[in-house]
Amino acid sequence: MSAFFEKKTFISVLITLLVCILIFVGCSEKENPSDTSASASVGSVTSSVIVPTSAPTDALISIKCGTETASGTDNVVLEASKRNFRAGQKVEITLPEGMHFVAVNLAQGVTKEAILYLPDGVFDYTIPNLSFSYDTALKNKSKITITARIPTDEELTVPRNLSLNPFDLLDGSTKIKNYKYSAYWSGGVFPHATASSVCRIYDSEESKYQFEARNVIDGYTKNNGHGGYPFQSWGPDSDFSQTKGYIMIDFGHEVNVNSLLLYIRADFPHDTYFTTMTVEFSDGSKQVFTIEKNASAQSFDLGNVNTSFIRITNLKKEQSDGWAALSEIEIIGKEILN
């Protein structure tokens, strides 16, 4: 009987010893610095790492125009072979989940490609009435080619014109009554331009929006004329307050800006010009600049400012009773990727 208990005690001790060894080995593995996944996780917290903006290789970008669709992982092209641009027509581009930047061109060969910011990852666009402010080729082009791709990190983090958006639409707060095939900005696509006042022309058939804020970010800098394409510009109406009036470019998120290029409308002697401007940023700071009577691009150093919008105010005219307008505003800067 004694031998039996001694054997049982020996087995119990052996089992206890094995359990202790297993627990020790398990703890050692958890603390082992060779665990690369744990190391990478710690590193991403302690170091400044740019969040990848490229889409996963199996994630699709989709384009829809009417009943026609196209999709792919990169450089997606939709050739709408049976249709041209028609007012009221819908274009929708959907990005992979988690993506917010798209390089898009709605009419390859006519319009410029632009990098846009989409908070919800969707570009939902309605073709507007292609009035005098749009390239005449858009009205006559029988076959449109739409392209969409995810811009590279390098494209986003080098200085570029952050305000370029040839596909901006009229702000919903300035709707034109009884305007057939109106298309208004409903949010979700940036950059976007707005103004406190807009000069419009009316005729017996329909109103023609020629001097909307969107004209200053459409990429066209020709400024020795006024009216329709290629001289589209933003011009305030006679009710414009020179001290409280403004034109604003909203980026939809915080960006880093360092300079502003301004093209005043220089259709002299029809035009006068703005002599001063105050540039306001989302952090509340302001900078004051003097504008010259010059048809060339005028460059203004903004330093390095992080802001979600640029608001230009205090636009005082050289002749109070004359017409003054801006043809293009380019905000040079880069994205802030965290």
Short mmCIF file of C-alpha atoms in Angstrom, two decimals:
data_model
loop_
_atom_site.label_atom_id
_atom_site.label_comp_id
_atom_site.label_asym_id
_atom_site.label_seq_id
_atom_site.Cartn_x
_atom_site.Cartn_y
_atom_site.Cartn_z
CA MET A 1 0.00 0.00 0.00
CA SER A 2 2.88 2.37 0.88
CA ALA A 3 4.47 1.76 -2.52
CA PHE A 4 1.17 2.62 -4.19
CA PHE A 5 0.92 6.02 -2.48
CA GLU A 6 4.56 6.79 -3.20
CA LYS A 7 3.96 6.12 -6.90
CA LYS A 8 0.79 8.27 -6.90
CA THR A 9 2.64 11.11 -5.16
CA PHE A 10 5.45 10.91 -7.72
CA ILE A 11 2.97 11.17 -10.63
CA SER A 12 1.23 14.18 -9.02
CA VAL A 13 4.54 15.96 -8.56
CA LEU A 14 5.51 15.22 -12.17
CA ILE A 15 2.22 16.59 -13.51
CA THR A 16 2.59 19.74 -11.39
CA LEU A 17 6.12 20.23 -12.70
CA LEU A 18 5.00 19.89 -16.33
CA VAL A 19 2.22 22.43 -15.79
CA CYS A 20 4.71 24.90 -14.33
CA ILE A 21 7.04 24.44 -17.31
CA LEU A 22 4.20 25.05 -19.78
CA ILE A 23 3.12 28.22 -17.96
CA PHE A 24 6.73 29.52 -17.93
CA VAL A 25 7.17 28.87 -21.68
CA GLY A 26 3.85 30.59 -22.47
CA CYS A 27 4.82 33.71 -20.52
CA SER A 28 8.23 33.79 -22.22
CA GLU A 29 6.61 33.72 -25.67
CA LYS A 30 4.33 36.66 -24.81
CA GLU A 31 7.32 38.73 -23.69
CA ASN A 32 9.53 37.65 -26.58
CA PRO A 33 10.54 40.79 -28.58
CA SER A 34 10.83 38.72 -31.75
CA ASP A 35 7.03 38.92 -32.07
CA THR A 36 7.07 41.26 -35.12
CA SER A 37 3.36 42.03 -35.10
CA ALA A 38 3.52 43.40 -31.55
CA SER A 39 6.64 45.37 -32.40
CA ALA A 40 5.02 46.92 -35.47
CA SER A 41 1.98 47.92 -33.45
CA VAL A 42 4.09 49.68 -30.83
CA GLY A 43 6.17 51.37 -33.52
CA SER A 44 3.10 52.82 -35.25
CA VAL A 45 2.06 54.49 -32.02
CA THR A 46 5.41 55.99 -31.04
CA SER A 47 6.50 57.17 -34.49
CA SER A 48 4.87 59.51 -37.01
CA VAL A 49 3.49 57.31 -39.74
CA ILE A 50 1.50 58.45 -42.75
CA VAL A 51 -1.71 56.48 -43.11
CA PRO A 52 -1.58 54.66 -46.45
CA THR A 53 -3.89 56.29 -48.98
CA SER A 54 -3.56 53.62 -51.67
CA ALA A 55 -6.46 51.22 -51.93
CA PRO A 56 -6.12 47.50 -51.14
CA THR A 57 -5.23 45.57 -54.26
CA ASP A 58 -8.58 43.81 -54.32
CA ALA A 59 -10.72 46.90 -53.57
CA LEU A 60 -12.69 48.36 -56.46
CA ILE A 61 -13.25 51.89 -57.67
CA SER A 62 -16.57 52.13 -59.50
CA ILE A 63 -17.90 54.67 -62.00
CA LYS A 64 -21.54 54.91 -62.98
CA CYS A 65 -22.93 57.20 -65.67
CA GLY A 66 -26.55 56.58 -66.53
CA THR A 67 -26.88 52.85 -67.16
CA GLU A 68 -23.21 52.37 -68.00
CA THR A 69 -20.69 51.27 -65.38
CA ALA A 70 -16.99 50.48 -65.03
CA SER A 71 -14.92 49.27 -62.10
CA GLY A 72 -11.35 48.30 -61.29
CA THR A 73 -8.58 48.59 -58.75
CA ASP A 74 -6.71 51.44 -60.46
CA ASN A 75 -7.09 53.92 -63.33
CA VAL A 76 -10.72 53.09 -64.03
CA VAL A 77 -12.00 54.35 -67.38
CA LEU A 78 -15.64 54.62 -68.47
CA GLU A 79 -16.21 55.45 -72.10
CA ALA A 80 -19.84 56.44 -72.41
CA SER A 81 -20.02 55.58 -76.08
CA LYS A 82 -23.72 56.27 -76.62
CA ARG A 83 -24.09 59.59 -74.85
CA ASN A 84 -22.64 63.05 -74.52
CA PHE A 85 -22.98 65.35 -71.54
CA ARG A 86 -26.59 66.27 -70.94
CA ALA A 87 -27.91 68.58 -68.23
CA GLY A 88 -29.43 66.56 -65.41
CA GLN A 89 -27.34 63.46 -66.16
CA LYS A 90 -25.87 61.71 -63.11
CA VAL A 91 -22.28 60.60 -62.56
CA GLU A 92 -21.32 58.61 -59.46
CA ILE A 93 -17.84 57.48 -58.44
CA THR A 94 -17.49 55.25 -55.39
CA LEU A 95 -14.14 54.68 -53.69
CA PRO A 96 -13.03 51.63 -51.68
CA GLU A 97 -13.90 51.75 -48.00
CA GLY A 98 -11.65 54.10 -46.05
CA MET A 99 -10.46 56.04 -49.13
CA HIS A 100 -11.20 59.77 -49.33
CA PHE A 101 -9.08 61.15 -52.20
CA VAL A 102 -9.77 60.61 -55.88
CA ALA A 103 -8.11 61.95 -59.02
CA VAL A 104 -11.02 62.39 -61.40
CA ASN A 105 -11.64 63.71 -64.89
CA LEU A 106 -15.19 63.84 -66.23
CA ALA A 107 -14.26 64.63 -69.82
CA GLN A 108 -10.80 63.43 -70.75
CA GLY A 109 -9.28 65.67 -73.39
CA VAL A 110 -11.45 68.65 -72.42
CA THR A 111 -11.43 69.17 -68.65
CA LYS A 112 -8.47 68.88 -66.30
CA GLU A 113 -7.94 66.01 -63.89
CA ALA A 114 -8.40 67.18 -60.31
CA ILE A 115 -7.65 65.60 -56.94
CA LEU A 116 -10.81 65.86 -54.85
CA TYR A 117 -11.54 65.13 -51.19
CA LEU A 118 -14.62 63.00 -50.53
CA PRO A 119 -15.47 62.70 -46.82
CA ASP A 120 -17.90 59.86 -47.52
CA GLY A 121 -15.87 58.28 -50.34
CA VAL A 122 -18.54 59.09 -52.95
CA PHE A 123 -18.46 61.59 -55.82
CA ASP A 124 -22.12 62.27 -56.62
CA TYR A 125 -22.40 64.72 -59.49
CA THR A 126 -25.22 66.09 -61.61
CA ILE A 127 -24.27 67.55 -64.98
CA PRO A 128 -25.35 71.23 -64.82
CA ASN A 129 -26.79 73.28 -67.62
CA LEU A 130 -23.62 73.91 -69.58
CA SER A 131 -24.03 77.67 -69.73
CA PHE A 132 -21.58 80.24 -71.01
CA SER A 133 -19.19 79.50 -68.13
CA TYR A 134 -18.29 76.03 -69.46
CA ASP A 135 -15.98 74.95 -72.26
CA THR A 136 -17.99 74.85 -75.47
CA ALA A 137 -16.37 71.50 -76.31
CA LEU A 138 -18.38 69.88 -73.52
CA LYS A 139 -21.62 70.69 -75.30
CA ASN A 140 -20.46 69.32 -78.63
CA LYS A 141 -18.44 66.27 -77.56
CA SER A 142 -20.34 63.17 -78.73
CA LYS A 143 -18.33 60.67 -76.68
CA ILE A 144 -17.20 61.31 -73.13
CA THR A 145 -14.46 59.49 -71.24
CA ILE A 146 -14.56 59.53 -67.44
CA THR A 147 -11.48 58.48 -65.46
CA ALA A 148 -10.93 57.87 -61.74
CA ARG A 149 -7.96 56.69 -59.73
CA ILE A 150 -6.54 56.82 -56.20
CA PRO A 151 -3.76 59.45 -56.04
CA THR A 152 -0.42 58.38 -54.62
CA ASP A 153 0.95 59.54 -51.27
CA GLU A 154 3.60 61.51 -53.17
CA GLU A 155 0.96 63.41 -55.14
CA LEU A 156 -0.82 64.35 -51.92
CA THR A 157 2.22 65.40 -49.93
CA VAL A 158 4.02 67.60 -52.47
CA PRO A 159 2.90 71.21 -53.05
CA ARG A 160 0.09 71.58 -55.59
CA ASN A 161 -2.97 73.72 -56.27
CA LEU A 162 -5.31 72.56 -53.50
CA SER A 163 -8.21 74.69 -54.74
CA LEU A 164 -8.53 73.19 -58.24
CA ASN A 165 -11.98 71.71 -58.90
CA PRO A 166 -13.39 72.10 -62.44
CA PHE A 167 -16.38 70.04 -61.26
CA ASP A 168 -17.60 72.29 -58.48
CA LEU A 169 -21.31 73.17 -58.58
CA LEU A 170 -23.36 76.18 -57.58
CA ASP A 171 -23.87 76.51 -53.88
CA GLY A 172 -27.34 75.46 -52.75
CA SER A 173 -27.83 78.70 -50.84
CA THR A 174 -27.85 80.68 -54.11
CA LYS A 175 -30.47 78.75 -56.05
CA ILE A 176 -31.77 80.37 -59.20
CA LYS A 177 -35.54 80.23 -59.49
CA ASN A 178 -37.13 78.51 -62.48
CA TYR A 179 -33.75 77.49 -63.88
CA LYS A 180 -34.10 74.38 -66.00
CA TYR A 181 -31.69 71.51 -65.20
CA SER A 182 -30.18 73.31 -62.25
CA ALA A 183 -27.42 71.38 -60.47
CA TYR A 184 -26.42 72.40 -56.98
CA TRP A 185 -23.65 71.39 -54.62
CA SER A 186 -25.10 69.19 -51.90
CA GLY A 187 -21.92 68.55 -49.93
CA GLY A 188 -19.48 65.68 -49.98
CA VAL A 189 -17.12 66.98 -52.69
CA PHE A 190 -14.26 69.41 -51.97
CA PRO A 191 -12.79 71.92 -52.67
CA HIS A 192 -15.93 74.05 -52.92
CA ALA A 193 -16.26 77.79 -53.55
CA THR A 194 -18.94 80.14 -52.19
CA ALA A 195 -19.43 83.90 -52.10
CA SER A 196 -21.60 86.40 -50.28
CA SER A 197 -22.73 87.98 -53.55
CA VAL A 198 -22.90 86.92 -57.19
CA CYS A 199 -23.71 89.01 -60.27
CA ARG A 200 -26.12 87.30 -62.66
CA ILE A 201 -27.53 88.06 -66.08
CA TYR A 202 -31.20 87.42 -66.84
CA ASP A 203 -32.96 87.19 -70.16
CA SER A 204 -36.49 86.39 -71.33
CA GLU A 205 -35.88 82.63 -71.51
CA GLU A 206 -33.74 81.68 -68.52
CA SER A 207 -31.20 83.04 -66.09
CA LYS A 208 -27.56 82.54 -67.00
CA TYR A 209 -25.16 82.13 -64.13
CA GLN A 210 -21.94 83.55 -65.49
CA PHE A 211 -20.18 85.02 -62.50
CA GLU A 212 -20.50 82.28 -59.85
CA ALA A 213 -17.84 81.61 -57.21
CA ARG A 214 -17.06 78.21 -58.74
CA ASN A 215 -15.37 79.99 -61.67
CA VAL A 216 -12.33 80.95 -59.55
CA ILE A 217 -11.35 77.29 -58.96
CA ASP A 218 -12.10 75.77 -62.38
CA GLY A 219 -8.51 75.96 -63.63
CA TYR A 220 -9.00 78.63 -66.31
CA THR A 221 -6.77 81.69 -65.86
CA LYS A 222 -7.52 83.69 -69.04
CA ASN A 223 -8.51 87.09 -67.68
CA ASN A 224 -8.39 89.76 -70.40
CA GLY A 225 -12.13 89.53 -71.06
CA HIS A 226 -15.37 89.03 -69.18
CA GLY A 227 -18.56 87.02 -69.53
CA GLY A 228 -18.57 83.44 -70.73
CA TYR A 229 -15.93 80.85 -71.52
CA PRO A 230 -12.94 81.20 -71.57
CA PHE A 231 -13.27 84.42 -69.55
CA GLN A 232 -15.45 83.04 -66.74
CA SER A 233 -14.90 84.81 -63.42
CA TRP A 234 -16.45 85.57 -60.06
CA GLY A 235 -17.99 89.01 -59.88
CA PRO A 236 -20.16 90.33 -57.04
CA ASP A 237 -23.42 92.15 -57.63
CA SER A 238 -24.03 95.79 -56.83
CA ASP A 239 -25.14 94.85 -53.30
CA PHE A 240 -21.65 93.59 -52.44
CA SER A 241 -20.24 94.99 -49.20
CA GLN A 242 -16.59 95.92 -49.67
CA THR A 243 -15.93 95.43 -45.95
CA LYS A 244 -18.18 92.46 -45.09
CA GLY A 245 -18.44 90.68 -48.44
CA TYR A 246 -16.33 87.60 -49.14
CA ILE A 247 -15.41 84.74 -51.41
CA MET A 248 -14.42 81.47 -49.73
CA ILE A 249 -12.80 78.17 -50.70
CA ASP A 250 -13.65 75.27 -48.40
CA PHE A 251 -11.28 72.27 -48.45
CA GLY A 252 -13.54 70.04 -46.34
CA HIS A 253 -10.65 69.10 -44.04
CA GLU A 254 -7.46 70.63 -42.69
CA VAL A 255 -4.65 71.24 -45.17
CA ASN A 256 -1.31 73.03 -45.04
CA VAL A 257 -1.12 76.15 -47.24
CA ASN A 258 1.89 78.32 -48.02
CA SER A 259 0.99 80.66 -50.90
CA LEU A 260 -1.87 82.14 -52.89
CA LEU A 261 -1.83 82.94 -56.61
CA LEU A 262 -4.42 85.50 -57.66
CA TYR A 263 -5.60 86.35 -61.17
CA ILE A 264 -7.72 89.48 -61.11
CA ARG A 265 -10.09 90.03 -64.03
CA ALA A 266 -8.19 92.48 -66.20
CA ASP A 267 -10.67 93.50 -68.87
CA PHE A 268 -9.58 97.12 -68.75
CA PRO A 269 -11.07 99.72 -69.16
CA HIS A 270 -14.37 97.86 -68.61
CA ASP A 271 -13.10 96.70 -65.22
CA THR A 272 -11.72 98.41 -62.20
CA TYR A 273 -9.95 96.17 -59.66
CA PHE A 274 -9.77 95.26 -55.98
CA THR A 275 -6.88 97.08 -54.30
CA THR A 276 -6.74 95.17 -50.99
CA MET A 277 -7.78 91.85 -49.53
CA THR A 278 -7.75 90.16 -46.14
CA VAL A 279 -7.14 86.41 -46.13
CA GLU A 280 -8.77 84.61 -43.19
CA PHE A 281 -8.04 81.06 -41.96
CA SER A 282 -10.05 78.56 -39.92
CA ASP A 283 -7.87 79.16 -36.83
CA GLY A 284 -9.05 82.78 -36.75
CA SER A 285 -5.81 84.31 -38.02
CA LYS A 286 -5.74 86.90 -40.81
CA GLN A 287 -3.27 88.36 -43.30
CA VAL A 288 -3.70 91.60 -45.25
CA PHE A 289 -2.36 92.09 -48.78
CA THR A 290 -2.23 94.81 -51.43
CA ILE A 291 -3.42 93.90 -54.93
CA GLU A 292 -1.91 95.50 -58.02
CA LYS A 293 -3.53 96.43 -61.31
CA ASN A 294 -1.80 93.59 -63.11
CA ALA A 295 -3.08 90.96 -65.54
CA SER A 296 -0.37 88.48 -64.54
CA ALA A 297 -0.63 86.09 -61.62
CA GLN A 298 0.07 87.82 -58.29
CA SER A 299 1.71 85.66 -55.63
CA PHE A 300 1.16 86.14 -51.89
CA ASP A 301 3.17 84.31 -49.23
CA LEU A 302 0.93 82.77 -46.58
CA GLY A 303 3.73 81.16 -44.58
CA ASN A 304 2.80 77.67 -43.36
CA VAL A 305 -0.77 77.70 -42.10
CA ASN A 306 -2.98 74.71 -41.29
CA THR A 307 -6.55 75.56 -42.23
CA SER A 308 -9.76 74.01 -43.50
CA PHE A 309 -10.75 77.04 -45.59
CA ILE A 310 -9.54 80.29 -47.13
CA ARG A 311 -11.87 83.28 -46.88
CA ILE A 312 -11.01 86.47 -48.78
CA THR A 313 -12.66 89.61 -47.40
CA ASN A 314 -12.13 93.37 -47.28
CA LEU A 315 -12.14 93.56 -51.08
CA LYS A 316 -12.07 97.28 -51.71
CA LYS A 317 -12.40 98.58 -55.26
CA GLU A 318 -10.16 101.20 -56.81
CA GLN A 319 -13.30 102.82 -58.27
CA SER A 320 -16.35 102.35 -56.09
CA ASP A 321 -18.82 102.55 -58.98
CA GLY A 322 -16.90 100.21 -61.32
CA TRP A 323 -17.00 96.45 -61.86
CA ALA A 324 -14.27 94.38 -60.22
CA ALA A 325 -13.88 90.60 -60.39
CA LEU A 326 -11.50 87.69 -59.84
CA SER A 327 -10.72 85.17 -62.57
CA GLU A 328 -8.84 82.47 -60.64
CA ILE A 329 -7.53 81.69 -57.15
CA GLU A 330 -4.86 79.04 -56.68
CA ILE A 331 -4.03 77.94 -53.14
CA ILE A 332 -0.64 76.21 -53.11
CA GLY A 333 -0.08 73.70 -50.33
CA LYS A 334 -0.25 70.02 -49.43
CA GLU A 335 -2.39 67.50 -47.62
CA ILE A 336 -1.91 66.68 -43.95
CA LEU A 337 -1.96 62.89 -43.62
CA ASN A 338 -1.87 61.43 -40.09
#
